[in-house]
PDB file of C-alpha atoms and ligand atoms in Angstrom:
ATOM      1  CA  UNK A 163       0.000   0.000   0.000  1.00 39.00           C
ATOM      2  CA  UNK A 164       1.180   3.513  -0.776  1.00 42.00           C
ATOM      3  CA  UNK A 165       1.591   5.340   2.503  1.00 45.00           C
ATOM      4  CA  UNK A 166       4.600   7.516   3.243  1.00 45.00           C
ATOM      5  CA  UNK A 167       4.545   6.761   6.940  1.00 43.00           C
ATOM      6  CA  UNK A 168       4.365   2.999   6.816  1.00 46.00           C
ATOM      7  CA  UNK A 169       7.516   1.019   7.409  1.00 39.00           C
ATOM      8  CA  UNK A 170       9.348   0.367   4.296  1.00 38.00           C
ATOM      9  CA  UNK A 171       9.097   4.099   3.716  1.00 55.00           C
ATOM     10  CA  UNK A 172      12.811   4.742   4.134  1.00 52.00           C
ATOM     11  CA  UNK A 173      12.429   8.003   6.040  1.00 68.00           C
ATOM     12  CA  UNK A 174      10.164   6.550   8.731  1.00 63.00           C
ATOM     13  CA  UNK A 175      12.666   5.559  11.412  1.00 64.00           C
ATOM     14  CA  UNK A 176      14.885   8.547  10.777  1.00 76.00           C
ATOM     15  CA  UNK A 177      12.020  11.046  10.920  1.00 78.00           C
ATOM     16  CA  UNK A 178      10.441   9.740  14.083  1.00 79.00           C
ATOM     17  CA  UNK A 179      13.809   9.406  15.841  1.00 83.00           C
ATOM     18  CA  UNK A 180      14.681  12.987  14.946  1.00 87.00           C
ATOM     19  CA  UNK A 181      11.346  14.224  16.305  1.00 88.00           C
ATOM     20  CA  UNK A 182      11.695  12.318  19.566  1.00 92.00           C
ATOM     21  CA  UNK A 183      15.357  13.150  20.037  1.00 92.00           C
ATOM     22  CA  UNK A 184      14.683  16.859  19.580  1.00 92.00           C
ATOM     23  CA  UNK A 185      11.982  16.862  22.297  1.00 95.00           C
ATOM     24  CA  UNK A 186      12.185  16.974  26.107  1.00 97.00           C
ATOM     25  CA  UNK A 187       8.724  15.437  26.485  1.00 98.00           C
ATOM     26  CA  UNK A 188       6.639  13.345  24.059  1.00 98.00           C
ATOM     27  CA  UNK A 189       2.826  13.427  24.127  1.00 98.00           C
ATOM     28  CA  UNK A 190       1.118  10.584  22.269  1.00 98.00           C
ATOM     29  CA  UNK A 191      -2.446  11.310  21.129  1.00 98.00           C
ATOM     30  CA  UNK A 192      -4.921   8.408  20.920  1.00 98.00           C
ATOM     31  CA  UNK A 193      -8.427   8.308  19.421  1.00 97.00           C
ATOM     32  CA  UNK A 194     -11.006   7.593  22.172  1.00 97.00           C
ATOM     33  CA  UNK A 195     -12.947   5.450  19.693  1.00 93.00           C
ATOM     34  CA  UNK A 196     -10.037   2.988  19.598  1.00 95.00           C
ATOM     35  CA  UNK A 197      -7.393   4.007  22.148  1.00 97.00           C
ATOM     36  CA  UNK A 198      -5.452   0.740  22.138  1.00 97.00           C
ATOM     37  CA  UNK A 199      -5.658   0.418  18.355  1.00 96.00           C
ATOM     38  CA  UNK A 200      -4.224   3.907  17.852  1.00 97.00           C
ATOM     39  CA  UNK A 201      -1.307   3.374  20.248  1.00 96.00           C
ATOM     40  CA  UNK A 202       1.953   3.348  18.315  1.00 94.00           C
ATOM     41  CA  UNK A 203       4.097   0.978  20.376  1.00 94.00           C
ATOM     42  CA  UNK A 204       6.971   1.476  17.939  1.00 91.00           C
ATOM     43  CA  UNK A 205       7.056   5.187  18.722  1.00 93.00           C
ATOM     44  CA  UNK A 206       6.679   4.408  22.438  1.00 95.00           C
ATOM     45  CA  UNK A 207       9.738   2.143  22.183  1.00 93.00           C
ATOM     46  CA  UNK A 208      11.796   4.933  20.589  1.00 93.00           C
ATOM     47  CA  UNK A 209      10.704   7.233  23.412  1.00 96.00           C
ATOM     48  CA  UNK A 210      11.875   4.738  26.030  1.00 96.00           C
ATOM     49  CA  UNK A 211      15.170   4.156  24.209  1.00 94.00           C
ATOM     50  CA  UNK A 212      15.793   7.913  24.091  1.00 95.00           C
ATOM     51  CA  UNK A 213      15.054   8.173  27.850  1.00 96.00           C
ATOM     52  CA  UNK A 214      12.326  10.746  27.177  1.00 96.00           C
ATOM     53  CA  UNK A 215       9.185  11.089  29.245  1.00 96.00           C
ATOM     54  CA  UNK A 216       5.929   9.938  27.576  1.00 98.00           C
ATOM     55  CA  UNK A 217       2.434  11.244  28.277  1.00 98.00           C
ATOM     56  CA  UNK A 218      -0.795   9.903  26.765  1.00 98.00           C
ATOM     57  CA  UNK A 219      -3.756  12.037  25.738  1.00 98.00           C
ATOM     58  CA  UNK A 220      -6.953  10.227  24.760  1.00 98.00           C
ATOM     59  CA  UNK A 221      -8.735  12.677  22.445  1.00 98.00           C
ATOM     60  CA  UNK A 222     -12.220  12.780  20.834  1.00 96.00           C
ATOM     61  CA  UNK A 223     -13.931  11.690  24.060  1.00 96.00           C
ATOM     62  CA  UNK A 224     -17.066  13.464  22.767  1.00 95.00           C
ATOM     63  CA  UNK A 225     -17.471  10.682  20.176  1.00 92.00           C
ATOM     64  CA  UNK A 226     -17.841   7.863  22.727  1.00 92.00           C
ATOM     65  CA  UNK A 227     -20.152   7.165  25.648  1.00 89.00           C
ATOM     66  CA  UNK A 228     -17.264   6.232  27.948  1.00 91.00           C
ATOM     67  CA  UNK A 229     -13.525   5.972  27.405  1.00 93.00           C
ATOM     68  CA  UNK A 230     -12.125   2.468  27.703  1.00 89.00           C
ATOM     69  CA  UNK A 231      -8.579   3.296  28.826  1.00 95.00           C
ATOM     70  CA  UNK A 232      -6.876   2.895  32.218  1.00 95.00           C
ATOM     71  CA  UNK A 233      -6.547   6.083  34.280  1.00 91.00           C
ATOM     72  CA  UNK A 234      -3.087   7.145  35.417  1.00 95.00           C
ATOM     73  CA  UNK A 235      -1.132  10.270  36.317  1.00 95.00           C
ATOM     74  CA  UNK A 236       0.491  10.066  32.879  1.00 97.00           C
ATOM     75  CA  UNK A 237      -2.837   9.941  31.014  1.00 98.00           C
ATOM     76  CA  UNK A 238      -5.396  12.630  30.283  1.00 97.00           C
ATOM     77  CA  UNK A 239      -8.786  12.211  28.544  1.00 97.00           C
ATOM     78  CA  UNK A 240     -10.146  15.200  26.601  1.00 97.00           C
ATOM     79  CA  UNK A 241     -12.249  16.363  23.703  1.00 97.00           C
ATOM     80  CA  UNK A 242     -10.546  19.116  21.796  1.00 95.00           C
ATOM     81  CA  UNK A 243     -14.005  20.243  20.635  1.00 92.00           C
ATOM     82  CA  UNK A 244     -14.516  21.367  24.234  1.00 92.00           C
ATOM     83  CA  UNK A 245     -12.814  24.699  25.036  1.00 87.00           C
ATOM     84  CA  UNK A 246     -12.401  23.732  28.705  1.00 93.00           C
ATOM     85  CA  UNK A 247      -9.953  21.058  27.596  1.00 95.00           C
ATOM     86  CA  UNK A 248      -7.312  23.700  26.861  1.00 95.00           C
ATOM     87  CA  UNK A 249      -6.744  24.518  30.530  1.00 95.00           C
ATOM     88  CA  UNK A 250      -6.945  20.853  31.590  1.00 96.00           C
ATOM     89  CA  UNK A 251      -4.395  19.839  28.993  1.00 96.00           C
ATOM     90  CA  UNK A 252      -2.038  22.728  29.661  1.00 96.00           C
ATOM     91  CA  UNK A 253      -2.026  21.960  33.416  1.00 96.00           C
ATOM     92  CA  UNK A 254      -1.440  18.273  32.663  1.00 97.00           C
ATOM     93  CA  UNK A 255       1.553  19.016  30.425  1.00 97.00           C
ATOM     94  CA  UNK A 256       2.982  21.636  32.801  1.00 97.00           C
ATOM     95  CA  UNK A 257       2.796  19.215  35.721  1.00 97.00           C
ATOM     96  CA  UNK A 258       4.937  16.788  33.749  1.00 97.00           C
ATOM     97  CA  UNK A 259       7.578  19.014  32.150  1.00 97.00           C
ATOM     98  CA  UNK A 260      11.044  17.596  32.847  1.00 96.00           C
ATOM     99  CA  UNK A 261      12.497  21.139  32.655  1.00 96.00           C
ATOM    100  CA  UNK A 262      11.516  24.649  31.649  1.00 95.00           C
ATOM    101  CA  UNK A 263      11.446  25.826  29.017  1.00 95.00           C
ATOM    102  CA  UNK A 264      10.714  22.478  27.326  1.00 96.00           C
ATOM    103  CA  UNK A 265      10.192  21.190  23.811  1.00 95.00           C
ATOM    104  CA  UNK A 266       7.080  18.995  23.661  1.00 97.00           C
ATOM    105  CA  UNK A 267       6.511  16.712  20.653  1.00 96.00           C
ATOM    106  CA  UNK A 268       2.917  15.818  19.796  1.00 95.00           C
ATOM    107  CA  UNK A 269       2.881  12.430  18.048  1.00 94.00           C
ATOM    108  CA  UNK A 270       0.312   9.822  17.045  1.00 94.00           C
ATOM    109  CA  UNK A 271      -1.567   8.069  14.276  1.00 94.00           C
ATOM    110  CA  UNK A 272      -2.877  10.209  11.394  1.00 92.00           C
ATOM    111  CA  UNK A 273      -6.145  12.056  12.057  1.00 93.00           C
ATOM    112  CA  UNK A 274      -6.227  11.584  15.848  1.00 96.00           C
ATOM    113  CA  UNK A 275      -6.320  15.366  16.377  1.00 95.00           C
ATOM    114  CA  UNK A 276      -2.680  16.384  16.920  1.00 94.00           C
ATOM    115  CA  UNK A 277      -2.947  19.691  15.050  1.00 91.00           C
ATOM    116  CA  UNK A 278      -6.341  20.445  16.662  1.00 94.00           C
ATOM    117  CA  UNK A 279      -4.800  19.966  20.116  1.00 95.00           C
ATOM    118  CA  UNK A 280      -1.938  22.297  19.271  1.00 92.00           C
ATOM    119  CA  UNK A 281      -4.405  24.985  18.152  1.00 91.00           C
ATOM    120  CA  UNK A 282      -6.410  24.460  21.327  1.00 93.00           C
ATOM    121  CA  UNK A 283      -3.298  24.970  23.470  1.00 93.00           C
ATOM    122  CA  UNK A 284      -2.184  27.939  21.447  1.00 89.00           C
ATOM    123  CA  UNK A 285      -5.674  29.473  21.654  1.00 86.00           C
ATOM    124  CA  UNK A 286      -5.783  30.189  17.964  1.00 75.00           C
ATOM    125  CA  UNK A 287      -5.196  28.476  14.665  1.00 74.00           C
ATOM    126  CA  UNK A 288      -1.470  27.864  14.242  1.00 71.00           C
ATOM    127  CA  UNK A 289      -1.470  24.343  12.868  1.00 74.00           C
ATOM    128  CA  UNK A 290      -3.506  23.285   9.850  1.00 76.00           C
ATOM    129  CA  UNK A 291      -6.368  20.849  10.602  1.00 81.00           C
ATOM    130  CA  UNK A 292      -8.399  18.652   8.226  1.00 81.00           C
ATOM    131  CA  UNK A 293     -10.506  15.479   8.421  1.00 81.00           C
ATOM    132  CA  UNK A 294      -8.009  13.995   5.976  1.00 83.00           C
ATOM    133  CA  UNK A 295      -5.404  11.596   7.405  1.00 82.00           C
ATOM    134  CA  UNK A 296      -1.874  12.593   6.453  1.00 79.00           C
ATOM    135  CA  UNK A 297      -2.822  16.258   6.395  1.00 81.00           C
ATOM    136  CA  UNK A 298       0.208  17.565   8.300  1.00 75.00           C
ATOM    137  CA  UNK A 299       3.290  17.063   6.152  1.00 74.00           C
ATOM    138  CA  UNK A 300       6.315  18.766   7.664  1.00 71.00           C
ATOM    139  CA  UNK A 301       7.196  19.245  11.310  1.00 74.00           C
ATOM    140  CA  UNK A 302       6.455  22.597  12.892  1.00 75.00           C
ATOM    141  CA  UNK A 303       7.504  24.134  16.271  1.00 83.00           C
ATOM    142  CA  UNK A 304       4.856  26.371  17.862  1.00 88.00           C
ATOM    143  CA  UNK A 305       5.432  28.456  21.012  1.00 90.00           C
ATOM    144  CA  UNK A 306       2.572  28.260  23.555  1.00 91.00           C
ATOM    145  CA  UNK A 307       4.106  30.368  26.332  1.00 91.00           C
ATOM    146  CA  UNK A 308       7.512  30.993  27.899  1.00 93.00           C
ATOM    147  CA  UNK A 309       7.657  27.380  29.160  1.00 94.00           C
ATOM    148  CA  UNK A 310       6.373  25.314  26.257  1.00 95.00           C
ATOM    149  CA  UNK A 311       7.406  24.929  22.657  1.00 93.00           C
ATOM    150  CA  UNK A 312       5.155  22.413  20.898  1.00 93.00           C
ATOM    151  CA  UNK A 313       6.069  20.324  17.873  1.00 90.00           C
ATOM    152  CA  UNK A 314       3.297  19.272  15.513  1.00 86.00           C
ATOM    153  CA  UNK A 315       4.234  16.190  13.517  1.00 85.00           C
ATOM    154  CA  UNK A 316       2.809  14.149  10.647  1.00 84.00           C
ATOM    155  CA  UNK A 317       0.701  11.165  11.691  1.00 87.00           C
ATOM    156  CA  UNK A 318       2.652   7.940  11.722  1.00 87.00           C
ATOM    157  CA  UNK A 319       1.352   4.420  11.208  1.00 90.00           C
ATOM    158  CA  UNK A 320       3.675   1.835  12.789  1.00 89.00           C
ATOM    159  CA  UNK A 321       5.462  -0.680  10.581  1.00 86.00           C
ATOM    160  CA  UNK A 322       3.664  -3.660  12.156  1.00 89.00           C
ATOM    161  CA  UNK A 323       0.330  -2.259  10.960  1.00 89.00           C
ATOM    162  CA  UNK A 324      -0.045  -3.940   7.558  1.00 87.00           C
ATOM    163  CA  UNK A 325      -3.780  -4.513   7.105  1.00 91.00           C
ATOM    164  CA  UNK A 326      -5.428  -1.803   5.037  1.00 90.00           C
ATOM    165  CA  UNK A 327      -8.890  -2.401   6.529  1.00 92.00           C
ATOM    166  CA  UNK A 328      -7.556  -2.067  10.071  1.00 93.00           C
ATOM    167  CA  UNK A 329      -5.636   1.117   9.176  1.00 94.00           C
ATOM    168  CA  UNK A 330      -8.707   2.609   7.496  1.00 93.00           C
ATOM    169  CA  UNK A 331     -10.967   1.736  10.447  1.00 93.00           C
ATOM    170  CA  UNK A 332      -8.604   3.767  12.638  1.00 92.00           C
ATOM    171  CA  UNK A 333      -9.018   6.754  10.342  1.00 91.00           C
ATOM    172  CA  UNK A 334      -5.390   6.642   9.320  1.00 91.00           C
ATOM    173  CA  UNK A 335      -5.655   6.466   5.521  1.00 91.00           C
ATOM    174  CA  UNK A 336      -7.356   8.827   3.095  1.00 91.00           C
ATOM    175  CA  UNK A 337     -10.636   7.389   1.691  1.00 94.00           C
ATOM    176  CA  UNK A 338      -9.456   7.763  -1.915  1.00 93.00           C
ATOM    177  CA  UNK A 339      -6.370   5.680  -1.152  1.00 92.00           C
ATOM    178  CA  UNK A 340      -8.338   2.722   0.212  1.00 94.00           C
ATOM    179  CA  UNK A 341      -8.247  -0.122  -2.320  1.00 94.00           C
ATOM    180  CA  UNK A 342     -11.480  -1.741  -1.183  1.00 95.00           C
ATOM    181  CA  UNK A 343     -13.615   1.069   0.308  1.00 97.00           C
ATOM    182  CA  UNK A 344     -16.749  -1.081   0.322  1.00 97.00           C
ATOM    183  CA  UNK A 345     -15.120  -3.658   2.594  1.00 97.00           C
ATOM    184  CA  UNK A 346     -14.080  -0.899   5.021  1.00 96.00           C
ATOM    185  CA  UNK A 347     -17.522   0.769   4.861  1.00 97.00           C
ATOM    186  CA  UNK A 348     -19.214  -2.579   5.565  1.00 97.00           C
ATOM    187  CA  UNK A 349     -17.132  -2.940   8.740  1.00 96.00           C
ATOM    188  CA  UNK A 350     -17.931   0.642   9.810  1.00 96.00           C
ATOM    189  CA  UNK A 351     -21.664   0.177   9.184  1.00 97.00           C
ATOM    190  CA  UNK A 352     -21.771  -3.203  10.939  1.00 95.00           C
ATOM    191  CA  UNK A 353     -20.053  -1.630  13.972  1.00 92.00           C
ATOM    192  CA  UNK A 354     -22.670   1.126  14.122  1.00 93.00           C
ATOM    193  CA  UNK A 355     -25.595  -1.230  13.513  1.00 93.00           C
ATOM    194  CA  UNK A 356     -24.815  -3.002  16.811  1.00 90.00           C
ATOM    195  CA  UNK A 357     -26.386   0.012  18.494  1.00 87.00           C
ATOM    196  CA  UNK A 358     -29.270   0.141  16.000  1.00 90.00           C
ATOM    197  CA  UNK A 359     -29.794   1.935  12.683  1.00 94.00           C
ATOM    198  CA  UNK A 360     -30.857   5.363  14.062  1.00 95.00           C
ATOM    199  CA  UNK A 361     -27.452   7.041  13.635  1.00 93.00           C
ATOM    200  CA  UNK A 362     -27.187   5.918   9.998  1.00 96.00           C
ATOM    201  CA  UNK A 363     -30.789   6.855   9.223  1.00 97.00           C
ATOM    202  CA  UNK A 364     -30.239  10.336  10.633  1.00 96.00           C
ATOM    203  CA  UNK A 365     -26.869  10.929   8.961  1.00 96.00           C
ATOM    204  CA  UNK A 366     -28.081   9.905   5.487  1.00 97.00           C
ATOM    205  CA  UNK A 367     -31.802  10.581   5.685  1.00 97.00           C
ATOM    206  CA  UNK A 368     -32.667   7.007   4.764  1.00 97.00           C
ATOM    207  CA  UNK A 369     -34.882   4.286   6.235  1.00 96.00           C
ATOM    208  CA  UNK A 370     -32.841   1.189   7.074  1.00 95.00           C
ATOM    209  CA  UNK A 371     -34.935  -1.975   6.873  1.00 92.00           C
ATOM    210  CA  UNK A 372     -32.100  -4.422   6.229  1.00 91.00           C
ATOM    211  CA  UNK A 373     -28.959  -5.057   8.268  1.00 92.00           C
ATOM    212  CA  UNK A 374     -27.086  -5.854   5.059  1.00 96.00           C
ATOM    213  CA  UNK A 375     -24.353  -3.187   4.775  1.00 97.00           C
ATOM    214  CA  UNK A 376     -24.285  -3.498   0.978  1.00 97.00           C
ATOM    215  CA  UNK A 377     -27.990  -2.699   0.881  1.00 97.00           C
ATOM    216  CA  UNK A 378     -27.358   0.343   3.106  1.00 97.00           C
ATOM    217  CA  UNK A 379     -24.621   1.573   0.728  1.00 98.00           C
ATOM    218  CA  UNK A 380     -27.118   1.217  -2.136  1.00 97.00           C
ATOM    219  CA  UNK A 381     -29.638   3.344  -0.213  1.00 97.00           C
ATOM    220  CA  UNK A 382     -27.013   6.014   0.546  1.00 98.00           C
ATOM    221  CA  UNK A 383     -25.926   6.117  -3.109  1.00 97.00           C
ATOM    222  CA  UNK A 384     -29.541   6.406  -4.305  1.00 96.00           C
ATOM    223  CA  UNK A 385     -30.328   9.135  -1.764  1.00 96.00           C
ATOM    224  CA  UNK A 386     -27.348  11.142  -2.946  1.00 95.00           C
ATOM    225  CA  UNK A 387     -28.091  10.585  -6.616  1.00 95.00           C
ATOM    226  CA  UNK A 388     -24.872   8.629  -7.138  1.00 95.00           C
ATOM    227  CA  UNK A 389     -25.994   6.421  -9.992  1.00 95.00           C
ATOM    228  CA  UNK A 390     -23.760   4.578 -12.454  1.00 95.00           C
ATOM    229  CA  UNK A 391     -24.525   3.850 -16.091  1.00 90.00           C
ATOM    230  CA  UNK A 392     -27.201   1.154 -16.205  1.00 89.00           C
ATOM    231  CA  UNK A 393     -28.938   2.827 -13.216  1.00 90.00           C
ATOM    232  CA  UNK A 394     -26.918   0.899 -10.639  1.00 95.00           C
ATOM    233  CA  UNK A 395     -26.250   2.814  -7.398  1.00 97.00           C
ATOM    234  CA  UNK A 396     -22.576   3.748  -7.054  1.00 98.00           C
ATOM    235  CA  UNK A 397     -21.846   1.856  -3.834  1.00 97.00           C
ATOM    236  CA  UNK A 398     -18.082   2.470  -4.104  1.00 97.00           C
ATOM    237  CA  UNK A 399     -18.628   6.210  -3.976  1.00 97.00           C
ATOM    238  CA  UNK A 400     -21.137   5.809  -1.114  1.00 98.00           C
ATOM    239  CA  UNK A 401     -18.540   3.703   0.718  1.00 98.00           C
ATOM    240  CA  UNK A 402     -15.992   6.535   0.487  1.00 97.00           C
ATOM    241  CA  UNK A 403     -18.604   8.928   1.898  1.00 97.00           C
ATOM    242  CA  UNK A 404     -19.157   6.568   4.835  1.00 97.00           C
ATOM    243  CA  UNK A 405     -15.389   6.360   5.465  1.00 97.00           C
ATOM    244  CA  UNK A 406     -15.013  10.170   5.375  1.00 96.00           C
ATOM    245  CA  UNK A 407     -18.019  10.642   7.656  1.00 96.00           C
ATOM    246  CA  UNK A 408     -16.525   8.191  10.117  1.00 93.00           C
ATOM    247  CA  UNK A 409     -13.274  10.209  10.095  1.00 90.00           C
ATOM    248  CA  UNK A 410     -15.211  13.412  10.730  1.00 89.00           C
ATOM    249  CA  UNK A 411     -17.085  11.761  13.601  1.00 88.00           C
ATOM    250  CA  UNK A 412     -20.398  12.291  11.792  1.00 91.00           C
ATOM    251  CA  UNK A 413     -21.246   8.597  12.164  1.00 91.00           C
TER     252      UNK A 413
HETATM  253  N1  GTP B 206     -15.336  15.125  17.365  1.00 77.94           N
HETATM  254  C1  GTP B 206     -14.052  15.472  17.502  1.00 77.94           C
HETATM  255  N2  GTP B 206     -13.315  15.717  16.410  1.00 77.94           N
HETATM  256  C2  GTP B 206     -12.026  16.061  16.586  1.00 77.94           C
HETATM  257  C3  GTP B 206     -11.437  16.181  17.882  1.00 77.94           C
HETATM  258  N3  GTP B 206     -10.143  16.519  17.708  1.00 77.94           N
HETATM  259  C4  GTP B 206      -9.930  16.619  16.383  1.00 77.94           C
HETATM  260  N4  GTP B 206     -11.061  16.358  15.696  1.00 77.94           N
HETATM  261  C5  GTP B 206     -11.241  16.333  14.223  1.00 77.94           C
HETATM  262  O1  GTP B 206     -10.411  15.296  13.706  1.00 77.94           O
HETATM  263  C6  GTP B 206      -9.933  15.644  12.404  1.00 77.94           C
HETATM  264  C7  GTP B 206      -8.430  15.508  12.328  1.00 77.94           C
HETATM  265  O2  GTP B 206      -7.839  16.502  13.133  1.00 77.94           O
HETATM  266  P1  GTP B 206      -6.322  16.964  12.933  1.00 77.94           P
HETATM  267  O3  GTP B 206      -6.000  17.839  14.102  1.00 77.94           O
HETATM  268  O4  GTP B 206      -6.079  17.494  11.566  1.00 77.94           O
HETATM  269  O5  GTP B 206      -5.597  15.565  13.092  1.00 77.94           O
HETATM  270  P2  GTP B 206      -4.023  15.240  12.986  1.00 77.94           P
HETATM  271  O6  GTP B 206      -3.734  14.203  14.021  1.00 77.94           O
HETATM  272  O7  GTP B 206      -3.235  16.504  13.047  1.00 77.94           O
HETATM  273  O8  GTP B 206      -3.970  14.578  11.547  1.00 77.94           O
HETATM  274  P3  GTP B 206      -2.698  14.416  10.542  1.00 77.94           P
HETATM  275  O9  GTP B 206      -2.005  15.738  10.442  1.00 77.94           O
HETATM  276  O10 GTP B 206      -3.364  13.983   9.294  1.00 77.94           O
HETATM  277  O11 GTP B 206      -1.845  13.335  11.137  1.00 77.94           O
HETATM  278  C8  GTP B 206     -10.434  17.080  12.157  1.00 77.94           C
HETATM  279  O12 GTP B 206     -11.626  16.996  11.365  1.00 77.94           O
HETATM  280  C9  GTP B 206     -10.737  17.595  13.548  1.00 77.94           C
HETATM  281  O13 GTP B 206     -11.734  18.609  13.556  1.00 77.94           O
HETATM  282  C10 GTP B 206     -12.262  15.914  19.044  1.00 77.94           C
HETATM  283  O14 GTP B 206     -11.855  15.957  20.214  1.00 77.94           O
HETATM  284  N5  GTP B 206     -13.557  15.564  18.768  1.00 77.94           N
HETATM  285 MG1   MG B 207      -2.003  17.336  11.681  1.00 77.94          MG
END
């Protein structure tokens, strides 16, 4: 699969080592919808090897009923959609700075909200944000106050993560790059259907009478007027919509 940040991409180890080595503290951002799945244990290993301190921030808590992650003094759960999180997060980081002033690297899977968190801490838009994984390309240092210099970094998928469906379900690959978007969309829809069809019906203004995800993609395509030659609904295009909406937290 074509993904700059997967292993095999020659710059991967070098880039992540440089980021970690240049920091005094590393903050790993996880997605509350799949905190263990978005942990990058490869990055965590580099952090340990470099004798740097590691903090964990579980973000996007607004998208789940409860966060399934163990509490600890080195972990903080937030939603960066909530303005109050700025003060909570700043206090959390300040309480754990190994020295002042300190360079703090924000790392994590693509699309987990690294740039959003940096903007939240800064109090205004300094880092570019998009619901597109792989949005941040270069690394960027941003000063928060006299004590903290933050480093935004591109999302990194660990080298052991090889399954495209798993990567896509974590929001870490752009919908257009997914080889089999229908397979991924089926998994997303099946996951949501466990809690009933209401969320899907509301998001797409459709009536779901079948639990067959392919049938639901047909309904979404029809509703949106995505019709192929021969009047067949364009389920591939509907699947990409479902993947993007999942990334945005809409479903
Ligand atoms: N609902 C919700 N959405 C969030 C939250 N934090 C970030 N987002 C959204 O998640 C998407 C990705 O955010 P970014 O900050 O660009 O993510 P990133 O980790 O910098 O992504 P890359 O640069 O691609 O690695 C954007 O659409 C954000 O608005 C949150 O706490 N809750
Ligand atoms: Mg970013």
